[in-house]
Amino acid sequence: MATVGGNLLQRTRCTYFYDTDGSRCNKRAPGSGCDAIEGFTRGHAILGASSACVATHPSDMCVALAALDAVVHLHGRGGARTLPFTELHRLPGDHPEFDTVLEPGELITAIELPPLSFAANSTYRKVRDRASYAFALVSIAAALEIDGGVIKDVRIALGGVAHKPWRASKAEAALRGGPATEEAFLAAAVAEMADAVPLRDNGFKIALTKRTLVAVLGDLAGASA
């Protein structure tokens, strides 16, 4: 059975990570290399990856928690501490064997969701290869607040595109205080994906993320009209 804390700490679903007999994987065996980079990369990261690892985080729930400013409560040898959910998971860098910033012996004791006045106008959309039992190629968690046609506030997180749930801070900054139009939504999506680095098989994720984000924001804007 799944738990909330277990969902947060699940490891990548990279095929090369699980191929213990035939594939090199820096996450499984640090310093051994990453066969995924030159392999079949359709499901791999386009944001925040490194030469050591291009795996993506598999969770759906974590994407929503990243968008909703969740706070993680931890307890370990040094006592209790809290940190923003967006700081729990690490990008791979040179040490992809470390998925999170948890210290040895530290436990997740609670997840706190602070009140968000416009959370009722939120959604999660998952684009995948089949209707069930499939991980996201791209997913979007978003909440939108509009007042008089102007975007008062917004929250966006992306899944399926990075080693951790990806808070779309560039898109949010581009949208706040601007018009709730399709043109503005597309400009925000372009800004967020400006640093995307595709691999041989996953360049489609850039366009797919842009289209999905524009569609999600458009639906939310229509719901708040």
Coordinates of N, CA and C in Angstrom, one line a residue:
M1 N 0.8 -1.2 0.0 CA 0.0 0.0 0.0 C 0.9 1.2 0.0
A2 N 0.4 2.3 -0.7 CA 1.2 3.5 -0.8 C 0.9 4.4 0.4
T3 N 1.9 5.3 0.7 CA 1.7 6.3 1.7 C 2.1 7.6 1.1
V4 N 1.7 8.7 1.8 CA 2.1 10.0 1.2 C 3.6 10.2 1.3
G5 N 4.2 9.9 2.4 CA 5.7 10.0 2.5 C 6.4 9.1 1.5
G6 N 5.9 7.9 1.3 CA 6.5 7.0 0.3 C 6.4 7.5 -1.1
N7 N 5.2 8.2 -1.4 CA 5.1 8.7 -2.7 C 6.1 9.8 -3.0
L8 N 6.4 10.6 -2.0 CA 7.4 11.7 -2.2 C 8.8 11.1 -2.4
L9 N 9.1 9.9 -1.8 CA 10.4 9.4 -1.9 C 10.6 8.3 -2.9
Q10 N 9.6 8.0 -3.7 CA 9.8 7.0 -4.8 C 10.9 7.4 -5.7
R11 N 11.6 6.4 -6.2 CA 12.8 6.7 -7.1 C 12.4 6.7 -8.5
T12 N 13.3 7.0 -9.4 CA 13.0 7.2 -10.8 C 12.5 5.9 -11.4
R13 N 11.7 6.0 -12.5 CA 11.3 4.9 -13.3 C 12.2 4.7 -14.5
C14 N 13.4 5.2 -14.6 CA 14.3 5.1 -15.7 C 14.6 3.6 -16.0
T15 N 14.4 3.2 -17.2 CA 14.7 1.8 -17.5 C 16.1 1.4 -17.3
Y16 N 17.0 2.3 -17.5 CA 18.4 2.0 -17.3 C 18.8 1.9 -15.8
F17 N 18.0 2.6 -15.0 CA 18.2 2.5 -13.5 C 17.9 1.1 -13.0
Y18 N 16.8 0.5 -13.6 CA 16.4 -0.8 -13.2 C 17.0 -2.0 -13.9
D19 N 17.8 -1.7 -15.0 CA 18.5 -2.7 -15.7 C 19.8 -3.0 -15.0
T20 N 19.8 -3.8 -13.9 CA 21.0 -4.0 -13.1 C 22.0 -4.9 -13.8
D21 N 21.6 -5.6 -14.8 CA 22.6 -6.6 -15.4 C 23.3 -6.0 -16.6
G22 N 22.7 -5.0 -17.3 CA 23.3 -4.6 -18.6 C 23.5 -3.1 -18.8
S23 N 23.1 -2.3 -17.9 CA 23.2 -0.8 -18.1 C 24.0 -0.1 -17.0
R24 N 24.8 0.9 -17.5 CA 25.5 1.7 -16.5 C 24.5 2.8 -16.0
C25 N 24.6 3.1 -14.7 CA 23.7 4.1 -14.1 C 24.4 4.8 -12.9
N26 N 24.6 6.1 -13.0 CA 25.2 6.8 -12.0 C 24.3 6.9 -10.7
K27 N 23.0 6.8 -10.9 CA 22.2 6.8 -9.7 C 22.3 5.5 -8.9
R28 N 22.4 4.4 -9.6 CA 22.5 3.1 -9.0 C 23.9 2.8 -8.6
A29 N 24.9 3.2 -9.4 CA 26.3 2.9 -9.1 C 27.1 4.2 -9.5
P30 N 27.3 5.1 -8.5 CA 27.9 6.4 -8.8 C 29.3 6.2 -9.5
G31 N 29.4 7.1 -10.5 CA 30.7 7.1 -11.3 C 30.7 6.0 -12.4
S32 N 29.7 5.2 -12.6 CA 29.7 4.2 -13.6 C 29.4 4.7 -15.0
G33 N 28.7 5.8 -15.0 CA 28.2 6.4 -16.3 C 26.7 6.3 -16.5
C34 N 26.2 6.9 -17.5 CA 24.8 6.9 -17.8 C 24.5 6.5 -19.2
D35 N 24.0 5.2 -19.3 CA 23.7 4.7 -20.7 C 22.4 5.3 -21.2
A36 N 21.6 6.0 -20.4 CA 20.4 6.6 -20.9 C 20.6 7.7 -21.8
I37 N 21.7 8.5 -21.6 CA 22.0 9.6 -22.4 C 22.1 9.3 -23.9
E38 N 22.7 8.2 -24.2 CA 22.9 7.8 -25.6 C 21.9 6.7 -26.0
G39 N 21.0 6.4 -25.1 CA 20.0 5.3 -25.3 C 18.6 5.8 -25.8
F40 N 17.6 5.1 -25.4 CA 16.2 5.5 -25.8 C 15.7 6.5 -24.8
T41 N 15.6 7.8 -25.2 CA 15.4 8.9 -24.2 C 14.0 9.5 -24.3
R42 N 13.0 8.8 -24.8 CA 11.7 9.4 -25.1 C 11.1 9.9 -23.8
G43 N 11.3 9.2 -22.7 CA 10.6 9.6 -21.4 C 11.5 10.4 -20.5
H44 N 12.7 10.8 -20.9 CA 13.7 11.4 -20.0 C 13.6 13.0 -20.0
A45 N 14.4 13.6 -19.1 CA 14.3 15.0 -18.8 C 14.8 15.9 -19.9
I46 N 14.1 17.1 -19.9 CA 14.5 18.2 -20.8 C 14.9 19.4 -20.0
L47 N 14.7 19.4 -18.7 CA 15.0 20.5 -17.8 C 15.8 20.0 -16.6
G48 N 16.8 20.7 -16.2 CA 17.6 20.5 -15.0 C 18.4 19.2 -15.0
A49 N 18.6 18.6 -16.2 CA 19.3 17.3 -16.2 C 20.8 17.7 -16.2
S50 N 21.7 16.6 -16.2 CA 23.1 16.8 -16.2 C 23.8 15.7 -17.0
S51 N 25.1 15.8 -17.1 CA 25.8 14.8 -17.9 C 25.9 13.5 -17.1
A52 N 25.4 13.5 -15.8 CA 25.4 12.3 -15.0 C 24.1 11.6 -14.9
C53 N 23.0 12.3 -15.2 CA 21.7 11.7 -15.1 C 20.6 12.5 -15.9
V54 N 19.8 11.8 -16.6 CA 18.7 12.5 -17.3 C 17.3 11.9 -17.0
A55 N 17.2 11.2 -15.8 CA 16.0 10.6 -15.4 C 15.0 11.6 -15.0
T56 N 13.7 11.2 -15.0 CA 12.6 12.1 -14.5 C 12.0 11.6 -13.2
H57 N 11.4 12.5 -12.4 CA 10.7 12.1 -11.2 C 9.3 11.5 -11.7
P58 N 8.9 10.4 -11.1 CA 7.7 9.7 -11.6 C 6.4 10.2 -11.0
S59 N 6.4 10.9 -9.9 CA 5.2 11.1 -9.1 C 4.2 12.1 -9.7
D60 N 2.9 11.8 -9.6 CA 1.9 12.8 -10.0 C 1.6 13.7 -8.8
M61 N 1.4 13.2 -7.6 CA 1.1 13.9 -6.5 C 2.1 15.0 -6.2
C62 N 3.4 14.7 -6.4 CA 4.4 15.6 -6.0 C 4.3 16.9 -6.9
V63 N 3.9 16.8 -8.1 CA 3.7 17.9 -9.0 C 2.7 18.9 -8.4
A64 N 1.6 18.3 -8.0 CA 0.5 19.2 -7.4 C 1.0 19.8 -6.1
L65 N 1.8 19.1 -5.3 CA 2.3 19.6 -4.0 C 3.3 20.8 -4.3
A66 N 4.1 20.6 -5.3 CA 5.0 21.7 -5.7 C 4.3 23.0 -6.1
A67 N 3.2 22.8 -6.8 CA 2.4 24.0 -7.3 C 1.7 24.6 -6.1
L68 N 1.3 23.9 -5.1 CA 0.5 24.4 -4.0 C 1.3 24.9 -2.8
D69 N 2.6 25.1 -3.0 CA 3.4 25.6 -1.9 C 3.4 24.8 -0.7
A70 N 3.4 23.5 -0.8 CA 3.4 22.5 0.3 C 4.7 22.7 1.1
V71 N 4.6 22.4 2.4 CA 5.7 22.4 3.4 C 5.9 21.0 3.9
V72 N 7.1 20.6 4.0 CA 7.5 19.2 4.4 C 8.0 19.3 5.9
H73 N 7.4 18.5 6.8 CA 7.9 18.5 8.2 C 8.8 17.2 8.3
L74 N 10.0 17.4 8.8 CA 10.9 16.3 9.0 C 11.4 16.2 10.4
H75 N 11.8 15.0 10.8 CA 12.4 14.8 12.1 C 13.6 13.8 12.0
G76 N 14.7 14.2 12.6 CA 15.9 13.4 12.5 C 16.7 13.5 13.7
R77 N 18.0 13.1 13.6 CA 18.9 13.1 14.8 C 19.1 14.5 15.4
G78 N 18.9 15.5 14.5 CA 19.1 16.9 15.0 C 17.8 17.5 15.5
G79 N 16.7 16.8 15.5 CA 15.4 17.3 15.9 C 14.5 17.5 14.7
A80 N 13.5 18.4 14.9 CA 12.5 18.7 13.9 C 12.9 19.9 13.0
R81 N 12.6 19.8 11.7 CA 12.7 21.0 10.9 C 11.7 20.9 9.8
T82 N 11.5 22.0 9.1 CA 10.6 22.1 8.0 C 11.3 22.7 6.8
L83 N 10.8 22.4 5.6 CA 11.4 23.0 4.4 C 10.3 23.1 3.3
P84 N 10.4 24.1 2.4 CA 9.4 24.1 1.3 C 9.5 22.8 0.5
F85 N 8.4 22.4 0.0 CA 8.4 21.1 -0.8 C 9.3 21.2 -2.0
T86 N 9.3 22.4 -2.6 CA 10.2 22.5 -3.8 C 11.7 22.4 -3.5
E87 N 12.1 22.4 -2.2 CA 13.5 22.1 -1.9 C 13.8 20.7 -1.4
L88 N 12.7 19.9 -1.4 CA 12.9 18.5 -0.9 C 13.7 17.7 -1.9
H89 N 13.4 17.7 -3.1 CA 14.1 16.9 -4.1 C 15.2 17.7 -4.8
R90 N 16.2 16.9 -5.2 CA 17.5 17.5 -5.8 C 17.5 17.3 -7.3
L91 N 18.1 18.3 -8.0 CA 18.5 18.0 -9.4 C 19.7 17.1 -9.4
P92 N 20.0 16.4 -10.4 CA 21.1 15.4 -10.4 C 22.5 15.9 -10.2
G93 N 22.8 17.0 -10.9 CA 24.2 17.5 -10.8 C 25.2 16.4 -11.0
D94 N 26.2 16.4 -10.2 CA 27.2 15.3 -10.2 C 26.9 14.1 -9.3
H95 N 25.8 14.2 -8.5 CA 25.5 13.2 -7.6 C 24.1 12.8 -7.7
P96 N 23.7 12.1 -8.8 CA 22.3 11.7 -8.9 C 21.8 10.6 -8.0
E97 N 22.8 10.0 -7.3 CA 22.5 9.0 -6.3 C 21.7 9.5 -5.1
F98 N 21.7 10.8 -4.9 CA 21.0 11.5 -3.9 C 19.7 12.1 -4.5
D99 N 18.6 11.6 -4.1 CA 17.3 12.0 -4.7 C 16.7 13.3 -3.9
T100 N 17.0 13.3 -2.6 CA 16.4 14.4 -1.8 C 17.5 15.0 -0.9
V101 N 17.1 16.0 -0.1 CA 18.0 16.6 0.8 C 17.9 16.0 2.2
L102 N 17.1 14.9 2.4 CA 17.0 14.3 3.7 C 18.3 13.8 4.2
E103 N 18.6 14.0 5.5 CA 19.8 13.6 6.2 C 19.6 12.1 6.5
P104 N 20.7 11.4 6.8 CA 20.6 10.0 7.2 C 19.7 9.9 8.5
G105 N 18.8 9.0 8.5 CA 17.9 8.7 9.6 C 16.8 9.7 9.7
E106 N 16.7 10.6 8.8 CA 15.6 11.6 8.9 C 14.3 11.1 8.3
L107 N 13.2 11.4 8.9 CA 11.9 10.9 8.4 C 11.0 12.1 8.1
I108 N 10.1 11.8 7.1 CA 9.0 12.8 6.8 C 7.9 12.5 7.8
T109 N 7.5 13.5 8.6 CA 6.4 13.2 9.6 C 5.1 13.9 9.2
A110 N 5.1 14.9 8.3 CA 3.9 15.5 7.9 C 4.1 16.3 6.6
I111 N 3.0 16.5 5.9 CA 3.0 17.4 4.7 C 1.9 18.5 5.0
E112 N 2.3 19.7 5.0 CA 1.4 20.8 5.3 C 1.0 21.6 4.0
L113 N -0.3 21.8 3.8 CA -0.7 22.6 2.6 C -1.3 23.9 3.1
P114 N -0.6 25.0 3.0 CA -1.1 26.3 3.4 C -2.3 26.7 2.6
P115 N -3.2 27.5 3.3 CA -4.4 28.0 2.5 C -4.0 28.8 1.3
L116 N -4.7 28.5 0.2 CA -4.5 29.2 -1.0 C -5.9 29.7 -1.5
S117 N -6.1 31.0 -1.5 CA -7.4 31.5 -1.7 C -8.0 31.1 -3.0
F118 N -7.2 30.9 -4.0 CA -7.7 30.5 -5.4 C -7.5 29.1 -5.7
A119 N -7.3 28.2 -4.7 CA -7.0 26.8 -5.0 C -8.2 26.1 -5.7
A120 N -9.4 26.7 -5.5 CA -10.6 26.1 -6.1 C -10.5 26.1 -7.6
N121 N -9.8 27.1 -8.1 CA -9.6 27.2 -9.6 C -8.3 26.6 -10.0
S122 N -8.2 25.3 -9.8 CA -6.9 24.6 -10.1 C -7.2 23.3 -10.8
T123 N -6.2 22.7 -11.3 CA -6.4 21.5 -12.1 C -5.0 20.8 -12.2
Y124 N -5.1 19.5 -12.6 CA -3.9 18.7 -12.9 C -4.2 18.0 -14.2
R125 N -3.3 18.1 -15.2 CA -3.5 17.4 -16.4 C -2.2 16.6 -16.7
K126 N -2.5 15.3 -17.1 CA -1.4 14.4 -17.4 C -1.5 13.9 -18.8
V127 N -0.4 14.1 -19.6 CA -0.3 13.6 -20.9 C 0.5 12.3 -20.9
R128 N 0.0 11.2 -21.4 CA 0.7 10.0 -21.3 C 0.4 9.1 -22.6
D129 N 1.1 8.0 -22.7 CA 1.0 7.2 -23.9 C -0.3 6.4 -23.9
R130 N -0.8 6.0 -22.7 CA -2.0 5.3 -22.7 C -2.9 5.7 -21.5
A131 N -4.1 5.3 -21.4 CA -5.1 5.9 -20.4 C -4.8 5.5 -19.0
S132 N -4.1 4.4 -18.8 CA -3.9 3.9 -17.4 C -2.6 3.2 -17.3
Y133 N -2.1 3.2 -16.1 CA -0.8 2.5 -15.7 C 0.3 3.1 -16.6
A134 N 0.4 4.4 -16.7 CA 1.5 5.0 -17.5 C 2.0 6.3 -16.8
F135 N 3.3 6.5 -16.8 CA 3.8 7.7 -16.3 C 3.7 8.8 -17.2
A136 N 3.7 10.0 -16.7 CA 3.5 11.2 -17.5 C 4.7 11.5 -18.5
L137 N 4.3 11.7 -19.7 CA 5.3 12.3 -20.6 C 5.5 13.8 -20.2
V138 N 4.3 14.5 -20.0 CA 4.3 15.8 -19.5 C 3.1 15.9 -18.6
S139 N 3.2 16.6 -17.5 CA 2.0 16.9 -16.7 C 2.1 18.3 -16.2
I140 N 0.9 18.9 -15.9 CA 0.8 20.3 -15.5 C -0.1 20.3 -14.2
A141 N 0.4 20.9 -13.2 CA -0.5 21.3 -12.0 C -0.5 22.8 -12.0
A142 N -1.7 23.4 -12.0 CA -1.8 24.9 -12.1 C -3.0 25.4 -11.3
A143 N -2.9 26.6 -10.8 CA -4.0 27.3 -10.1 C -3.9 28.8 -10.6
L144 N -5.1 29.4 -10.9 CA -5.1 30.7 -11.5 C -6.1 31.6 -10.9
E145 N -5.7 32.8 -10.6 CA -6.6 33.8 -10.0 C -6.6 35.0 -11.0
I146 N -7.8 35.3 -11.4 CA -8.0 36.4 -12.4 C -9.0 37.5 -11.8
D147 N -8.6 38.7 -12.0 CA -9.5 39.8 -11.5 C -9.6 40.8 -12.7
G148 N -10.8 41.0 -13.2 CA -11.0 41.9 -14.3 C -10.2 41.7 -15.5
G149 N -10.0 40.4 -15.8 CA -9.2 40.0 -17.0 C -7.7 40.1 -16.8
V150 N -7.2 40.4 -15.6 CA -5.8 40.5 -15.3 C -5.4 39.3 -14.3
I151 N -4.3 38.7 -14.6 CA -3.9 37.6 -13.7 C -3.3 38.2 -12.4
K152 N -4.1 37.9 -11.4 CA -3.7 38.4 -10.0 C -2.6 37.5 -9.4
D153 N -2.8 36.2 -9.6 CA -1.8 35.3 -9.0 C -1.9 34.0 -9.8
V154 N -0.8 33.2 -9.7 CA -0.8 31.9 -10.5 C 0.2 31.0 -9.8
R155 N -0.1 29.7 -9.9 CA 0.9 28.6 -9.5 C 1.0 27.6 -10.6
I156 N 2.2 27.2 -10.9 CA 2.4 26.2 -12.0 C 3.5 25.3 -11.6
A157 N 3.3 24.0 -11.8 CA 4.4 23.0 -11.7 C 4.3 22.0 -12.8
L158 N 5.4 21.5 -13.2 CA 5.5 20.6 -14.3 C 6.0 19.2 -13.9
G159 N 5.5 18.2 -14.5 CA 6.0 16.8 -14.2 C 6.4 16.2 -15.5
G160 N 7.2 15.1 -15.4 CA 7.6 14.4 -16.6 C 8.7 15.0 -17.4
V161 N 9.2 16.1 -16.9 CA 10.2 16.9 -17.7 C 11.5 17.1 -16.9
A162 N 11.6 16.7 -15.7 CA 12.8 17.0 -14.9 C 13.0 15.9 -13.8
H163 N 14.2 15.9 -13.2 CA 14.6 15.0 -12.2 C 13.8 15.2 -10.9
K164 N 13.1 16.3 -10.8 CA 12.3 16.7 -9.6 C 11.0 17.4 -10.1
P165 N 10.0 17.4 -9.3 CA 8.8 18.2 -9.7 C 9.3 19.7 -10.0
W166 N 8.9 20.2 -11.1 CA 9.5 21.4 -11.6 C 8.6 22.6 -11.4
R167 N 8.9 23.5 -10.5 CA 8.1 24.7 -10.3 C 8.4 25.7 -11.4
A168 N 7.4 26.1 -12.1 CA 7.5 26.9 -13.3 C 7.6 28.4 -12.9
S169 N 8.6 28.8 -12.2 CA 8.7 30.1 -11.7 C 8.8 31.2 -12.8
K170 N 9.5 30.9 -13.9 CA 9.6 31.8 -15.0 C 8.3 32.1 -15.6
A171 N 7.5 31.1 -15.8 CA 6.1 31.2 -16.4 C 5.3 32.0 -15.4
E172 N 5.3 31.7 -14.2 CA 4.5 32.5 -13.2 C 4.9 33.9 -13.2
A173 N 6.2 34.3 -13.2 CA 6.6 35.7 -13.2 C 6.1 36.4 -14.5
A174 N 6.1 35.7 -15.6 CA 5.7 36.3 -16.8 C 4.2 36.6 -16.8
L175 N 3.4 35.8 -16.1 CA 2.0 35.9 -16.1 C 1.4 36.9 -15.1
R176 N 2.0 37.0 -14.0 CA 1.5 37.8 -12.9 C 1.4 39.3 -13.3
G177 N 0.2 39.9 -13.2 CA -0.1 41.3 -13.5 C -0.4 41.5 -15.0
G178 N -0.4 40.4 -15.8 CA -0.6 40.6 -17.2 C -2.0 40.1 -17.6
P179 N -2.3 40.2 -18.9 CA -3.7 39.8 -19.3 C -3.8 38.2 -19.4
A180 N -5.0 37.8 -19.1 CA -5.3 36.3 -19.2 C -5.7 36.0 -20.6
T181 N -4.7 36.0 -21.5 CA -5.0 35.7 -22.9 C -4.1 34.6 -23.4
E182 N -4.5 34.0 -24.5 CA -3.8 32.9 -25.1 C -2.4 33.3 -25.4
E183 N -2.2 34.5 -25.9 CA -0.9 35.0 -26.3 C 0.0 35.1 -25.1
A184 N -0.6 35.6 -23.9 CA 0.2 35.7 -22.7 C 0.6 34.3 -22.2
F185 N -0.4 33.4 -22.3 CA -0.1 32.0 -21.8 C 1.0 31.4 -22.6
L186 N 1.0 31.6 -24.0 CA 2.1 31.0 -24.8 C 3.4 31.7 -24.5
A187 N 3.4 33.0 -24.3 CA 4.7 33.7 -24.0 C 5.3 33.2 -22.7
A188 N 4.4 32.9 -21.7 CA 4.9 32.3 -20.4 C 5.5 30.9 -20.6
A189 N 4.8 30.1 -21.4 CA 5.3 28.8 -21.7 C 6.6 28.8 -22.4
V190 N 6.8 29.7 -23.4 CA 8.0 29.9 -24.1 C 9.2 30.3 -23.1
A191 N 8.9 31.2 -22.2 CA 9.9 31.6 -21.2 C 10.3 30.5 -20.4
E192 N 9.4 29.6 -19.9 CA 9.7 28.5 -19.0 C 10.6 27.5 -19.7
M193 N 10.3 27.3 -21.0 CA 11.0 26.2 -21.8 C 12.3 26.7 -22.5
A194 N 12.7 28.0 -22.2 CA 13.8 28.5 -22.9 C 15.1 27.8 -22.6
D195 N 15.2 27.2 -21.4 CA 16.4 26.5 -21.0 C 16.3 25.0 -21.2
A196 N 15.3 24.5 -21.9 CA 15.1 23.1 -22.1 C 16.2 22.6 -23.0
V197 N 16.7 21.4 -22.7 CA 17.7 20.7 -23.5 C 17.3 19.3 -23.9
P198 N 16.8 19.2 -25.1 CA 16.2 17.9 -25.5 C 17.3 16.9 -25.8
L199 N 17.0 15.6 -25.7 CA 17.9 14.5 -26.1 C 17.4 14.0 -27.5
R200 N 17.9 12.9 -27.9 CA 17.6 12.5 -29.3 C 16.2 12.2 -29.5
D201 N 15.5 11.6 -28.5 CA 14.1 11.1 -28.7 C 13.1 11.9 -28.0
N202 N 13.4 13.0 -27.3 CA 12.4 13.6 -26.5 C 12.2 15.1 -26.8
G203 N 12.7 15.6 -27.9 CA 12.5 17.0 -28.3 C 11.0 17.4 -28.4
F204 N 10.2 16.4 -28.6 CA 8.7 16.7 -28.7 C 8.2 17.2 -27.4
K205 N 8.8 16.9 -26.3 CA 8.3 17.3 -25.0 C 8.3 18.9 -24.9
I206 N 9.2 19.6 -25.6 CA 9.2 21.0 -25.5 C 7.9 21.6 -26.0
A207 N 7.5 21.2 -27.2 CA 6.3 21.7 -27.8 C 5.1 21.1 -27.1
L208 N 5.1 19.9 -26.6 CA 4.0 19.3 -25.9 C 3.8 20.0 -24.6
T209 N 4.8 20.4 -23.9 CA 4.7 21.2 -22.6 C 4.1 22.5 -22.9
K210 N 4.5 23.2 -23.9 CA 4.0 24.5 -24.2 C 2.5 24.4 -24.6
R211 N 2.1 23.5 -25.4 CA 0.7 23.3 -25.8 C -0.2 22.9 -24.6
T212 N 0.3 22.0 -23.8 CA -0.5 21.6 -22.6 C -0.6 22.7 -21.6
L213 N 0.4 23.5 -21.4 CA 0.3 24.6 -20.5 C -0.7 25.7 -21.0
V214 N -0.6 26.0 -22.2 CA -1.5 27.0 -22.8 C -3.0 26.5 -22.7
A215 N -3.2 25.2 -22.9 CA -4.5 24.6 -22.8 C -5.0 24.6 -21.4
V216 N -4.2 24.3 -20.4 CA -4.6 24.2 -19.0 C -4.9 25.6 -18.5
L217 N -4.1 26.6 -18.8 CA -4.3 28.0 -18.4 C -5.6 28.5 -19.0
G218 N -5.8 28.2 -20.3 CA -7.0 28.6 -21.0 C -8.3 28.1 -20.3
D219 N -8.2 26.8 -20.0 CA -9.4 26.2 -19.3 C -9.6 26.9 -17.9
L220 N -8.6 27.1 -17.2 CA -8.7 27.8 -15.9 C -9.2 29.2 -16.0
A221 N -8.8 29.9 -17.1 CA -9.2 31.3 -17.3 C -10.7 31.3 -17.7
G222 N -11.1 30.3 -18.4 CA -12.6 30.2 -18.8 C -13.4 29.8 -17.6
A223 N -12.9 29.0 -16.7 CA -13.6 28.6 -15.5 C -13.8 29.8 -14.6
S224 N -12.9 30.8 -14.6 CA -13.0 31.9 -13.6 C -13.7 33.1 -14.2
A225 N -14.1 33.0 -15.5 CA -14.8 34.1 -16.2 C -16.2 34.3 -15.7

